[in-house]
Every structure is written in C-alpha cells, then in structure tokens.
Coordinates of C-alpha atoms in Angstrom, one line a residue:
X6 CA -21.7 67.6 -44.6
X7 CA -24.0 68.7 -47.6
X8 CA -23.9 65.6 -50.2
X9 CA -24.5 65.8 -54.3
X10 CA -28.0 64.8 -53.6
X11 CA -29.5 66.8 -51.4
X12 CA -28.4 70.0 -54.4
X13 CA -29.5 68.1 -56.5
X14 CA -32.7 67.6 -55.1
X15 CA -33.2 71.6 -53.4
X16 CA -32.4 72.2 -57.6
X17 CA -35.3 70.2 -58.7
X18 CA -37.9 72.0 -56.2
X19 CA -36.9 75.2 -56.4
X20 CA -37.5 74.6 -60.4
X21 CA -40.6 73.7 -59.7
X22 CA -41.6 76.9 -57.9
X23 CA -41.5 75.5 -54.4
X24 CA -40.7 77.8 -51.7
X25 CA -37.2 77.9 -50.5
X26 CA -37.6 77.1 -47.4
X27 CA -40.3 74.3 -48.1
X28 CA -37.4 73.1 -51.1
X29 CA -34.7 73.1 -48.1
X30 CA -36.5 70.8 -45.9
X31 CA -37.2 68.0 -48.6
X32 CA -33.6 68.6 -48.8
X33 CA -32.8 67.8 -45.4
X34 CA -31.1 71.4 -45.1
X35 CA -31.3 74.8 -43.2
X36 CA -31.9 77.9 -45.1
X37 CA -28.6 79.1 -44.7
X38 CA -27.3 76.5 -46.5
X39 CA -29.9 76.2 -48.9
X40 CA -29.1 80.0 -49.5
X41 CA -25.0 79.3 -50.0
X42 CA -25.8 75.9 -52.5
X43 CA -28.8 78.0 -54.4
X44 CA -26.7 79.8 -56.9
X45 CA -23.5 77.6 -57.0
X46 CA -22.4 76.3 -60.0
X47 CA -20.7 73.6 -58.7
X48 CA -21.7 70.2 -56.2
X49 CA -20.4 70.0 -53.0
X50 CA -18.0 66.7 -53.9
X51 CA -16.5 69.3 -56.3
X52 CA -15.3 72.0 -53.9
X53 CA -14.5 69.8 -51.2
X54 CA -11.1 69.8 -50.6
X55 CA -9.2 65.7 -51.4
X56 CA -8.1 64.8 -47.8
X57 CA -3.9 63.9 -48.4
X58 CA -3.2 63.8 -44.5
X59 CA -2.7 61.0 -42.6
X60 CA -5.8 60.6 -39.7
X61 CA -3.5 58.1 -37.9
X62 CA 0.1 57.2 -37.7
X63 CA 1.4 54.8 -39.8
X64 CA 2.3 51.9 -38.2
X65 CA 4.9 50.8 -40.8
X66 CA 6.8 53.9 -40.5
X67 CA 10.0 52.4 -38.7
X68 CA 10.8 50.1 -40.8
X69 CA 9.0 51.1 -44.6
X70 CA 12.7 52.2 -45.4
X71 CA 13.5 48.3 -45.3
X72 CA 10.1 47.1 -47.0
X73 CA 11.1 49.5 -49.6
X74 CA 13.9 48.3 -50.3
X75 CA 11.9 44.5 -51.0
X76 CA 10.1 46.9 -53.4
X77 CA 12.5 48.0 -55.6
X78 CA 14.4 44.3 -55.8
X79 CA 10.8 42.8 -56.8
X80 CA 7.8 45.1 -57.6
X81 CA 6.0 41.8 -58.1
X82 CA 6.6 41.3 -54.4
X83 CA 3.0 40.3 -52.0
X84 CA 2.4 41.9 -49.2
X85 CA 1.5 38.8 -47.3
X86 CA 4.9 37.9 -47.8
X87 CA 6.4 41.5 -46.4
X88 CA 4.0 41.2 -43.9
X89 CA 4.7 37.6 -42.8
X90 CA 9.1 38.6 -42.5
X91 CA 7.7 41.8 -40.1
X92 CA 6.3 39.3 -38.1
X93 CA 9.6 37.0 -37.4
X94 CA 11.7 40.0 -38.1
X95 CA 10.4 42.5 -35.0
X96 CA 8.2 39.7 -32.8
X97 CA 5.1 41.5 -30.3
X98 CA 5.2 44.7 -32.5
X99 CA 2.8 43.7 -35.7
X100 CA -0.3 42.4 -35.5
X101 CA -3.0 40.5 -38.2
X102 CA -5.3 43.1 -38.7
X103 CA -2.3 45.6 -40.0
X104 CA -1.4 43.3 -42.5
X105 CA -5.0 46.0 -44.5
X106 CA -2.8 48.1 -43.8
X107 CA 0.4 47.5 -45.8
X108 CA -1.4 46.2 -49.0
X109 CA -2.8 49.2 -49.7
X110 CA 0.7 50.9 -48.6
X111 CA 1.9 48.7 -51.3
X112 CA -1.1 50.0 -53.3
X113 CA 0.3 53.0 -53.2
X114 CA 3.8 52.4 -54.0
X115 CA 3.5 50.4 -56.7
X116 CA 1.1 53.1 -58.1
X117 CA 3.5 55.7 -57.8
X118 CA 6.6 55.0 -58.0
X119 CA 5.9 50.9 -59.7
X120 CA 6.8 50.0 -63.3
X121 CA 4.7 50.6 -66.4
X122 CA 1.7 47.7 -66.3
X123 CA 0.8 46.0 -68.7
X124 CA -2.4 47.3 -70.7
X125 CA -5.6 45.5 -72.8
X126 CA -6.7 47.0 -75.6
X127 CA -10.3 46.9 -76.3
X128 CA -10.8 45.6 -80.2
X129 CA -13.0 46.7 -82.8
X130 CA -14.5 42.7 -84.2
X131 CA -15.7 42.6 -87.7
X132 CA -18.3 39.6 -88.9
X133 CA -17.4 36.8 -90.5
X134 CA -13.2 37.3 -90.0
X135 CA -12.4 35.6 -87.0
X136 CA -12.5 32.4 -85.1
X137 CA -10.9 31.2 -82.2
X138 CA -9.9 28.0 -81.0
X139 CA -8.3 26.1 -77.9
X140 CA -8.4 23.3 -75.2
X141 CA -8.9 23.8 -71.7
X142 CA -9.0 21.4 -68.9
X143 CA -12.0 19.8 -67.2
X144 CA -10.2 17.6 -64.5
X145 CA -11.1 20.6 -61.5
X146 CA -15.2 19.8 -62.1
X147 CA -14.9 15.8 -61.1
X148 CA -17.3 14.7 -63.5
X149 CA -17.1 10.8 -63.2
X150 CA -18.5 8.5 -66.0
X151 CA -19.8 5.0 -63.9
X152 CA -18.0 6.2 -60.6
X153 CA -14.6 6.1 -62.2
X154 CA -12.5 9.6 -62.7
X155 CA -13.4 10.6 -66.2
X156 CA -10.3 12.9 -67.4
X157 CA -11.0 14.6 -70.2
X158 CA -10.6 18.2 -72.1
X159 CA -12.9 20.5 -74.2
X160 CA -12.4 21.6 -77.2
X161 CA -13.8 25.1 -77.8
X162 CA -14.6 27.3 -80.5
X163 CA -15.8 31.2 -80.3
X164 CA -16.1 33.7 -82.4
X165 CA -15.0 37.0 -81.1
X166 CA -17.9 38.9 -83.0
X167 CA -21.0 37.1 -82.0
X168 CA -19.7 35.2 -79.3
X169 CA -20.9 31.5 -80.9
X170 CA -19.3 28.7 -79.4
X171 CA -19.2 25.2 -80.0
X172 CA -17.2 22.6 -77.5
X173 CA -16.0 18.7 -78.4
X174 CA -15.0 16.7 -75.5
X175 CA -11.0 15.2 -76.6
X176 CA -9.3 13.2 -74.9
X177 CA -6.1 14.9 -75.3
X178 CA -4.5 17.8 -77.1
X179 CA -3.8 16.4 -80.0
X180 CA -4.1 17.4 -84.2
X181 CA -6.6 15.3 -84.2
X182 CA -8.7 16.7 -81.8
X183 CA -7.9 20.4 -83.4
X184 CA -8.4 18.7 -86.9
X185 CA -11.9 17.3 -85.7
X186 CA -13.5 20.3 -83.4
X187 CA -12.5 22.6 -86.0
X188 CA -14.2 20.4 -89.0
X189 CA -17.2 19.8 -86.2
X190 CA -17.6 23.4 -85.1
X191 CA -18.2 24.9 -89.1
X192 CA -20.4 22.8 -90.9
X193 CA -22.4 23.3 -87.6
X194 CA -21.9 27.0 -87.9
X195 CA -22.8 26.6 -91.6
X196 CA -19.8 28.5 -93.0
X197 CA -16.3 29.3 -92.5
X198 CA -14.7 32.4 -91.3
X199 CA -11.4 33.8 -93.2
X200 CA -9.0 33.8 -89.8
X201 CA -8.2 30.7 -87.6
X202 CA -6.8 31.7 -84.4
X203 CA -4.5 29.8 -81.3
X204 CA -1.7 30.2 -79.4
X205 CA 0.9 28.0 -79.8
X206 CA -0.9 24.9 -79.2
X207 CA 1.5 21.9 -80.0
X208 CA -1.0 20.3 -82.2
X209 CA -1.3 23.0 -84.9
X210 CA 2.8 24.6 -84.2
X211 CA 6.5 22.7 -83.5
X212 CA 9.4 24.1 -81.9
X213 CA 12.6 25.1 -84.4
X214 CA 15.7 23.8 -83.3
X215 CA 18.1 26.0 -84.4
X216 CA 16.4 29.3 -84.4
X217 CA 13.9 28.6 -80.8
X218 CA 10.9 29.9 -82.6
X219 CA 7.6 28.3 -83.4
X220 CA 6.7 27.1 -87.0
X221 CA 3.3 25.6 -88.3
X222 CA 2.6 22.2 -88.9
X223 CA 2.6 21.1 -92.8
X224 CA -0.6 19.0 -92.1
X225 CA -2.3 21.6 -89.6
X226 CA -1.6 24.0 -93.2
X227 CA -3.0 21.8 -95.2
X228 CA -6.5 21.2 -93.2
X229 CA -7.5 25.0 -93.2
X230 CA -6.0 24.8 -97.2
X231 CA -9.1 22.8 -97.5
X232 CA -11.0 25.6 -95.7
X233 CA -9.6 29.1 -96.8
X234 CA -8.3 29.2 -93.7
X235 CA -6.0 32.0 -92.5
X236 CA -3.3 30.2 -89.8
X237 CA -3.0 33.3 -87.2
X238 CA -1.6 32.8 -83.9
X239 CA -0.6 34.4 -80.8
X240 CA 2.9 35.5 -79.9
X241 CA 4.2 33.2 -77.0
X242 CA 3.5 34.1 -73.1
X243 CA 0.5 36.2 -74.6
X244 CA -2.4 34.3 -74.1
X245 CA -4.4 37.3 -73.8
X246 CA -4.1 37.6 -77.6
X247 CA -6.5 34.9 -78.1
X248 CA -8.1 36.4 -75.1
X249 CA -12.1 36.0 -76.2
X250 CA -11.7 32.1 -76.2
X251 CA -9.3 32.2 -73.0
X252 CA -12.3 34.3 -71.2
X253 CA -15.5 31.7 -72.9
X254 CA -13.1 29.2 -70.8
X255 CA -14.2 30.1 -67.5
X256 CA -18.0 31.6 -68.2
X257 CA -18.5 28.3 -69.6
X258 CA -17.0 26.2 -66.7
X259 CA -18.7 28.0 -65.0
X260 CA -21.8 27.6 -66.3
X261 CA -21.1 23.5 -66.1
X262 CA -20.5 23.5 -62.6
X263 CA -24.1 25.2 -61.8
X264 CA -25.8 22.8 -64.1
X265 CA -23.9 19.9 -62.0
X266 CA -24.4 21.6 -58.3
X267 CA -28.7 21.7 -59.6
X268 CA -28.5 17.9 -60.7
X269 CA -26.9 17.4 -57.7
X270 CA -24.5 14.7 -58.9
X271 CA -21.3 14.7 -61.1
X272 CA -21.2 10.8 -61.9
X273 CA -23.1 10.1 -65.3
X274 CA -23.6 6.5 -66.4
X275 CA -21.8 7.0 -69.8
X276 CA -19.6 8.8 -71.8
X277 CA -22.4 9.2 -74.2
X278 CA -21.4 9.8 -78.2
X279 CA -20.3 12.4 -80.8
X280 CA -22.6 11.0 -83.1
X281 CA -25.4 12.0 -80.9
X282 CA -24.6 15.1 -79.9
X283 CA -23.8 16.0 -83.7
X284 CA -27.0 14.9 -84.9
X285 CA -29.0 17.5 -82.2
X286 CA -26.6 20.2 -83.1
X287 CA -28.3 20.1 -87.0
X288 CA -32.1 20.6 -85.0
X289 CA -32.0 23.9 -84.0
X290 CA -28.8 24.1 -81.5
X291 CA -28.4 27.4 -80.8
X292 CA -32.4 27.9 -80.3
X293 CA -32.0 25.5 -76.6
X294 CA -34.2 22.9 -78.4
X295 CA -33.8 19.3 -78.3
X296 CA -34.9 16.7 -75.2
X297 CA -32.9 16.1 -72.3
X298 CA -31.1 13.0 -72.3
X299 CA -29.9 11.7 -68.6
X300 CA -26.6 10.5 -67.7
X301 CA -25.1 11.8 -70.8
X302 CA -21.9 14.2 -69.7
X303 CA -21.8 15.3 -73.6
X304 CA -25.8 15.8 -73.9
X305 CA -25.1 18.1 -70.8
X306 CA -22.6 20.4 -72.6
X307 CA -25.1 20.9 -75.5
X308 CA -27.5 22.3 -73.6
X309 CA -25.6 24.4 -71.9
X310 CA -24.1 25.2 -75.2
X311 CA -27.7 25.7 -76.9
X312 CA -28.9 27.7 -74.0
X313 CA -25.6 30.4 -74.4
X314 CA -26.1 30.4 -77.9
X315 CA -29.5 31.2 -78.0
X316 CA -29.5 34.8 -76.9
X317 CA -27.0 35.6 -79.2
X318 CA -29.2 34.7 -82.7
X319 CA -29.0 38.7 -84.1
X320 CA -25.2 39.2 -84.4
X321 CA -24.8 35.3 -85.4
X322 CA -27.2 36.0 -88.6
X323 CA -25.1 39.5 -89.2
X324 CA -22.2 37.0 -88.4
X325 CA -23.4 34.1 -91.0
X326 CA -24.1 36.7 -93.3
X327 CA -20.6 37.7 -94.1
X328 CA -19.1 33.6 -93.8
X329 CA -17.7 32.2 -96.8
X330 CA -19.2 28.9 -97.6
X331 CA -18.1 25.1 -96.7
X332 CA -17.2 22.6 -98.9
X333 CA -18.6 19.7 -100.4
X334 CA -17.8 17.3 -97.9
X335 CA -15.3 16.8 -94.9
X336 CA -12.3 15.4 -94.4
X337 CA -11.0 12.4 -92.7
X338 CA -9.6 13.7 -89.3
X339 CA -7.8 10.5 -88.6
X340 CA -4.0 9.7 -88.6
X341 CA -3.2 7.0 -90.6
X342 CA -0.4 4.4 -89.8
X343 CA 0.5 0.8 -90.7
X344 CA 1.7 -1.4 -87.9
X345 CA 2.3 -4.8 -86.8
X346 CA 0.8 -6.5 -84.1
X347 CA 3.2 -7.7 -81.4
X348 CA 3.5 -11.4 -79.8
X349 CA 1.3 -9.3 -76.8
X350 CA -1.8 -9.3 -79.2
X351 CA -1.0 -5.3 -79.1
X352 CA -0.1 -2.6 -82.0
X353 CA 1.1 0.6 -80.8
X354 CA -0.1 4.3 -81.9
X355 CA 1.0 7.1 -80.5
X356 CA 3.0 5.2 -77.7
X357 CA -0.4 3.1 -76.3
X358 CA -0.7 -0.1 -76.9
X359 CA -4.2 -1.2 -78.3
X360 CA -5.7 -4.9 -78.6
X361 CA -6.2 -6.7 -81.5
X362 CA -7.4 -10.5 -81.9
X363 CA -5.0 -13.2 -81.0
X364 CA -5.0 -14.7 -84.6
X365 CA -3.5 -11.2 -86.0
X366 CA -0.1 -11.5 -83.8
X367 CA 2.6 -11.0 -86.8
X368 CA -0.3 -9.5 -88.8
X369 CA 0.6 -6.2 -90.8
X370 CA -3.1 -3.6 -90.1
X371 CA -3.9 -0.5 -90.4
X372 CA -4.3 1.9 -87.4
X373 CA -6.4 5.6 -87.4
X374 CA -6.0 7.6 -84.6
X375 CA -9.0 9.5 -83.8
X376 CA -9.6 12.4 -82.2
X377 CA -11.1 10.1 -79.3
X378 CA -11.4 6.8 -80.7
X379 CA -8.9 4.0 -82.5
X380 CA -9.9 1.8 -85.4
X381 CA -7.7 -1.1 -86.3
X382 CA -8.1 -2.7 -89.8
X383 CA -6.9 -5.7 -91.3
X384 CA -7.6 -5.8 -95.2
X385 CA -9.8 -3.9 -95.0
X386 CA -11.8 -5.5 -92.5
X387 CA -12.3 -3.7 -89.0
X388 CA -10.6 -6.0 -86.2
X389 CA -10.8 -3.6 -83.5
X390 CA -12.3 -0.7 -81.8
X391 CA -10.9 1.0 -79.0
X392 CA -11.5 4.5 -77.1
X393 CA -7.7 6.5 -77.2
X394 CA -6.0 5.8 -74.4
X395 CA -6.2 9.1 -71.9
X396 CA -3.4 11.0 -70.2
X397 CA -0.6 8.0 -68.5
X398 CA -3.0 4.9 -69.6
X399 CA -0.4 2.9 -71.3
X400 CA -3.1 2.0 -73.3
X401 CA -6.3 0.0 -74.1
X402 CA -7.2 -3.4 -73.8
X403 CA -10.4 -5.6 -74.7
X404 CA -10.4 -8.9 -72.4
X405 CA -12.1 -10.9 -75.1
X406 CA -8.8 -10.3 -77.7
X407 CA -6.4 -12.1 -74.9
X408 CA -8.3 -13.3 -72.2
X409 CA -7.5 -17.3 -73.8
X410 CA -3.9 -17.2 -73.7
X411 CA -3.7 -15.7 -69.8
X412 CA -5.8 -18.8 -69.3
X413 CA -3.2 -21.0 -70.6
X414 CA -0.3 -19.0 -68.8
X415 CA -2.3 -17.2 -65.5
X416 CA 1.0 -16.7 -64.1
X417 CA 0.9 -14.0 -66.3
X418 CA -1.7 -12.3 -64.9
X419 CA -0.2 -10.6 -61.6
X420 CA 2.5 -9.1 -63.5
X421 CA 0.1 -8.2 -66.6
X422 CA 1.0 -4.3 -67.9
X423 CA -2.9 -4.4 -68.7
X424 CA -4.4 -6.2 -65.7
X425 CA -6.5 -3.4 -65.2
X426 CA -8.0 -3.0 -68.4
X427 CA -9.2 -6.3 -68.5
X428 CA -12.1 -5.9 -66.0
X429 CA -15.2 -4.7 -68.0
X430 CA -17.0 -3.4 -65.1
X431 CA -16.7 -2.5 -61.7
X432 CA -18.3 -6.0 -61.0
X433 CA -15.8 -8.1 -62.2
X434 CA -12.9 -6.1 -60.3
X435 CA -14.7 -6.7 -57.7
X436 CA -14.9 -10.2 -58.0
X437 CA -11.7 -10.2 -58.5
X438 CA -10.9 -8.5 -55.0
X439 CA -12.7 -11.0 -53.4
X440 CA -11.6 -14.1 -54.8
X441 CA -8.0 -12.4 -54.1
X442 CA -9.0 -12.7 -50.8
X443 CA -10.4 -16.1 -50.1
X444 CA -7.3 -17.8 -52.5
X445 CA -4.1 -16.0 -52.3
X446 CA -2.3 -16.1 -55.6
X447 CA -2.4 -17.8 -58.6
X448 CA -5.7 -20.2 -58.0
X449 CA -7.5 -16.7 -58.1
X450 CA -6.2 -15.3 -60.7
X451 CA -7.1 -18.3 -62.5
X452 CA -10.7 -18.6 -61.2
X453 CA -10.9 -14.6 -61.9
X454 CA -9.8 -15.6 -66.2
X455 CA -12.2 -18.4 -66.4
X456 CA -14.8 -16.0 -65.2
X457 CA -13.5 -13.9 -68.0
X458 CA -13.5 -16.3 -70.5
X459 CA -16.8 -17.8 -69.9
X460 CA -18.0 -14.1 -70.0
X461 CA -16.1 -13.8 -73.5
X462 CA -17.9 -16.7 -74.6
X463 CA -21.0 -16.3 -74.2
X464 CA -23.0 -13.0 -72.4
X465 CA -21.6 -10.4 -70.5
X466 CA -24.2 -9.0 -68.7
X467 CA -25.3 -12.8 -68.1
X468 CA -22.0 -13.5 -66.2
X469 CA -22.2 -10.2 -64.1
X470 CA -25.4 -10.4 -63.2
X471 CA -24.4 -13.6 -61.9
X472 CA -21.2 -12.6 -59.8
X473 CA -23.4 -9.3 -58.6
X474 CA -25.7 -11.6 -56.3
X475 CA -23.4 -14.0 -55.2
X476 CA -21.5 -10.9 -53.8
X477 CA -24.6 -9.4 -52.3
X478 CA -26.0 -12.9 -51.0
X479 CA -22.1 -12.8 -49.4
X480 CA -20.8 -15.6 -51.3
X481 CA -17.9 -16.5 -53.0
X482 CA -18.4 -16.1 -56.8
X483 CA -16.3 -19.2 -58.3
X484 CA -16.9 -20.8 -61.3
X485 CA -19.4 -23.1 -60.6
X486 CA -21.6 -21.2 -58.7
X487 CA -21.6 -18.6 -61.7
X488 CA -22.8 -21.5 -64.2
X489 CA -24.4 -22.9 -62.2
X490 CA -26.8 -19.1 -62.3
X491 CA -26.4 -18.6 -65.9
X492 CA -29.4 -19.8 -68.3
X493 CA -29.7 -23.1 -69.7
X494 CA -29.5 -23.3 -73.6
X495 CA -27.8 -20.1 -76.3
X496 CA -30.3 -17.4 -77.0
X497 CA -30.8 -17.6 -80.5
X498 CA -31.6 -14.1 -81.8
X499 CA -34.2 -13.5 -83.9
X500 CA -34.2 -13.4 -88.0
X501 CA -35.7 -10.6 -89.2
X502 CA -36.5 -9.9 -92.7
X503 CA -37.4 -6.9 -93.9
X504 CA -39.5 -7.0 -97.5
X505 CA -39.2 -4.6 -100.4
X506 CA -41.3 -0.8 -99.3
X507 CA -44.3 -0.2 -101.0
X508 CA -44.1 3.0 -102.6
X509 CA -48.3 3.4 -103.2
X510 CA -48.6 3.7 -99.9
X511 CA -46.4 6.8 -99.7
X512 CA -48.3 8.3 -102.6
X513 CA -51.3 7.8 -101.0
X514 CA -50.3 9.4 -97.7
X515 CA -48.8 12.3 -100.0
X516 CA -52.1 12.3 -101.4
X517 CA -53.8 13.1 -98.0
X518 CA -51.9 15.5 -96.7
X519 CA -52.1 17.4 -100.0
X520 CA -56.0 17.1 -99.5
X521 CA -55.7 18.2 -95.9
X522 CA -54.1 21.6 -97.1

C-alpha cells in the first residue's frame, strides 16, 4: 500500500531531475506504480475508500437492544457499568477483553445519536481588563509541618491575559482570606485591572432566601470599591466561566508536587510567615531570584510561583501598562468585633475559641480576625495572638494562659475540650503519654500540668530538652527529674544600649562612593 510520504518523496526526486526508475526505487515503489502516481493531483489517503464495514462479528449484537435502552434512559452511563451487568446477567458469554469494544460502541452511539455536548469557546483576552480569584485545597499533597498534618488552602490570583499568578496560604475560604489575598496580589502586581471575577464564593456572595439566587456581600463590594474594581462572577455550576484560574490550580499543584518529590520529603520545620514572603515579592519576584530558605513551605511555594512567572515577562509588561494605579495605602484585611471573655478564659470569634490571660476573665476585649491569625486587644494593648483555628479545630489555647487554673483543678484536665492544644510540642505530648502509662489517672495529669507550669514560669526550650533527655534514657519524665536537669539561676538578658548615629560617617561614605564613581 502506497503512503502519502512515498508519493511526496517521489515528486521531490523527479523535480530534481532524477530518472523515474531511480526516484521510484528511492521512494520504495515499483516503476509502474510510480508512473501511476506521478501525474496524480491527489494523495493516496485522499483516494483510498474509508472502511465502514466490520472485519469481525460484533460480540454485543445479540444484546445490543437491551444495552441501547440503558443509553436512551441515561446517555452518560458508563460502558464499564453496563459491561459488569452483562457479565452478571449472561455468565460465560463475555470476557474482560471485550470491555474496550463496548466502550467504542458507546462512543459511536453518542456521536451518532447522543445529546448535544457542551462546548467551550476560546476567548480573546485584553491586557489589564480582568483578574480572577479562587481557592484550592492542598490537602491531597500530604504536606506536614513538624510532623503534624497541615490542612490548608491556597488563595490563587491570575491575570488571564499574561497568566501572571500569585498565591497566598490561607486557613479557610473566609472573607478575610479573600480580601487579604486580593490586596496582596494587587500590590505585588503593582496595579489594578478593571474587573475582579470569582465563582460564587461564600466570601463574596450570599444566598437570597426568597428568590434562591445569590447576591454580593456588602463588605466585598466596599472592598472592591476602594480599588475601583468591578465585581463579576460566573453562573452557579459553570466553573469554566472562571476557567483560567481553575486551570492554573492544576498546573500549580503539579509544580508543587514535583518539587516535593525532588526534595524527598513532605515535612517542613515551620509554616514560615506572610511577611517574609511579601518582602521577597518586592525583590524581583517575577525574575525568580531570592535565596531558598530550607524548611519554609511558603518560601517553596513562592519559588515555584516566581519561576512560573519568569517566562511571562513580555506579556506582563504589556498588561502592566494597561493597569490603573494603586491607592495610596492598603486597607485593613481583618474583621473586628468586641467580645466578653468567658469564665474559661477564652473568647469566641467565628465559632472558634481563643484563650487570653486568665486575669481578663469577664473583661470586654477587641478581637481582630485576619486570614490566618487572631489578635486580642484590651484597652488598646495586644494581650494574645493565635494562629487562626482550621477546619474542625474547636479553637486555639495557649497553655500559659490556663495552666495555673488547671493545676488548681487537675481533675478537669482529662476531659478538657482543648486538652490537645495544651501541648506546645510533640515532646510534651509524648511526656504526658509516658506519665499516664506509669501513673494512672489524676496523678499523671497533675504531674503533666506541673511540667507545663514549670515551662510557663521559666524557659520552655530548657524544659523540653530535659524531657527529651529523660525519655531518651528510658527514665520517667517527672517534675523532680526535670528540675534536676535545669540550669541553676535565671539567665538575665543583657541590656543593649543604642546611641545616636553619627551622620557624618554616612556623609563620608557617600562622598567616597561619589569619588569612586
């Protein structure tokens, strides 16, 4: 059978003046076949009849009417589901290798008689017009911090024209996470597009009780108004209308997954901090520069983001030229409410509890809830700061705030709702487990609480080292044994005095630099 490639080679050789017999030999044809195709204006694939007949008997012909009834009732039904029904209904008549044949028959039926399929229409993107935001869960990557599971999401910001993107680690799909993520993205970008598009996020919209539709939240519109952004959202159930950021979720996750595989670990020492990442954004983030900070999960995400943006420079410059200027300053991206501290030494915010020093029980405090942290003020003074509780966590409790009360009432520790929050590190948790294995019930709980109280009154790291040393040697990590290993006396912090700077020294340096230039 002659192929299109053979004919093209034959024509090329004859145009060079090569004799027909020689050209035929080079193209793998006989001379008579070459003469046949030499003057033809069509390729073999164009004149060869398309095969529409079957070369073997259809194994499903006998039961096809029954199969077709399934398809007519539900055109989306899977071929594997129907095949399993056939194997069960007609034992011994069908084998596993015939599933692929049935899948082809299903595909043919859908193309000939199936319902219309949804189409996706390529869009023309204009620079500086639209930005898109969404959240994506990162739990499937199995990242841990200090050996503990790290449930988190990413706020993802994308410019559809240049595909420039920015990510922020967040705890939940809250308004604070959306506001902070959007604001930091705009300031990292250095300008403001005309339109901000999301899907029907609960952080941006709410459901209307009477009509059943959705409407924008007032706070969200006020936030967009400050930046002069127009609100835009897709229709419910049509995520493809926010398709650029949806597609970028998968690309970014694959990049993170590959980096985790190369590093050989999914465990990191610390969560890092937003501030460190934001400072690096200003230092040529899109060029992919900046030293790597080992053990920082957020820095790893930042490096991936910077590397992905590095190749988008030309279109990004075009887009930046079409952006509007940023306002003079950022908006506070937190929710503030006044709350009364309960008798348990905690204050509630967003259905979560956060501890404060016990002396504030019954006092009115101001609670500021950010995307990832909660700050508690009393009379303008910051009294407590916690990482924002995630998912099913009931709240955050600092053991220093409540351990004194629990030592006086140790019987409450066993069923304390926030008992897991009381252990500052895994070493203290392991010490508690070993104490309970040796001393049952209340004595073990009281000993553990006294160890925590010792850490609160002194240096937590010293107590932790003593506990680790005792457990490594197989000894019981009790209070007396720990005290025996602690250094005697308190370590006094040196007093540091910083004098007035001598500005003449800076003038001399500047003058020397000018002479060198």
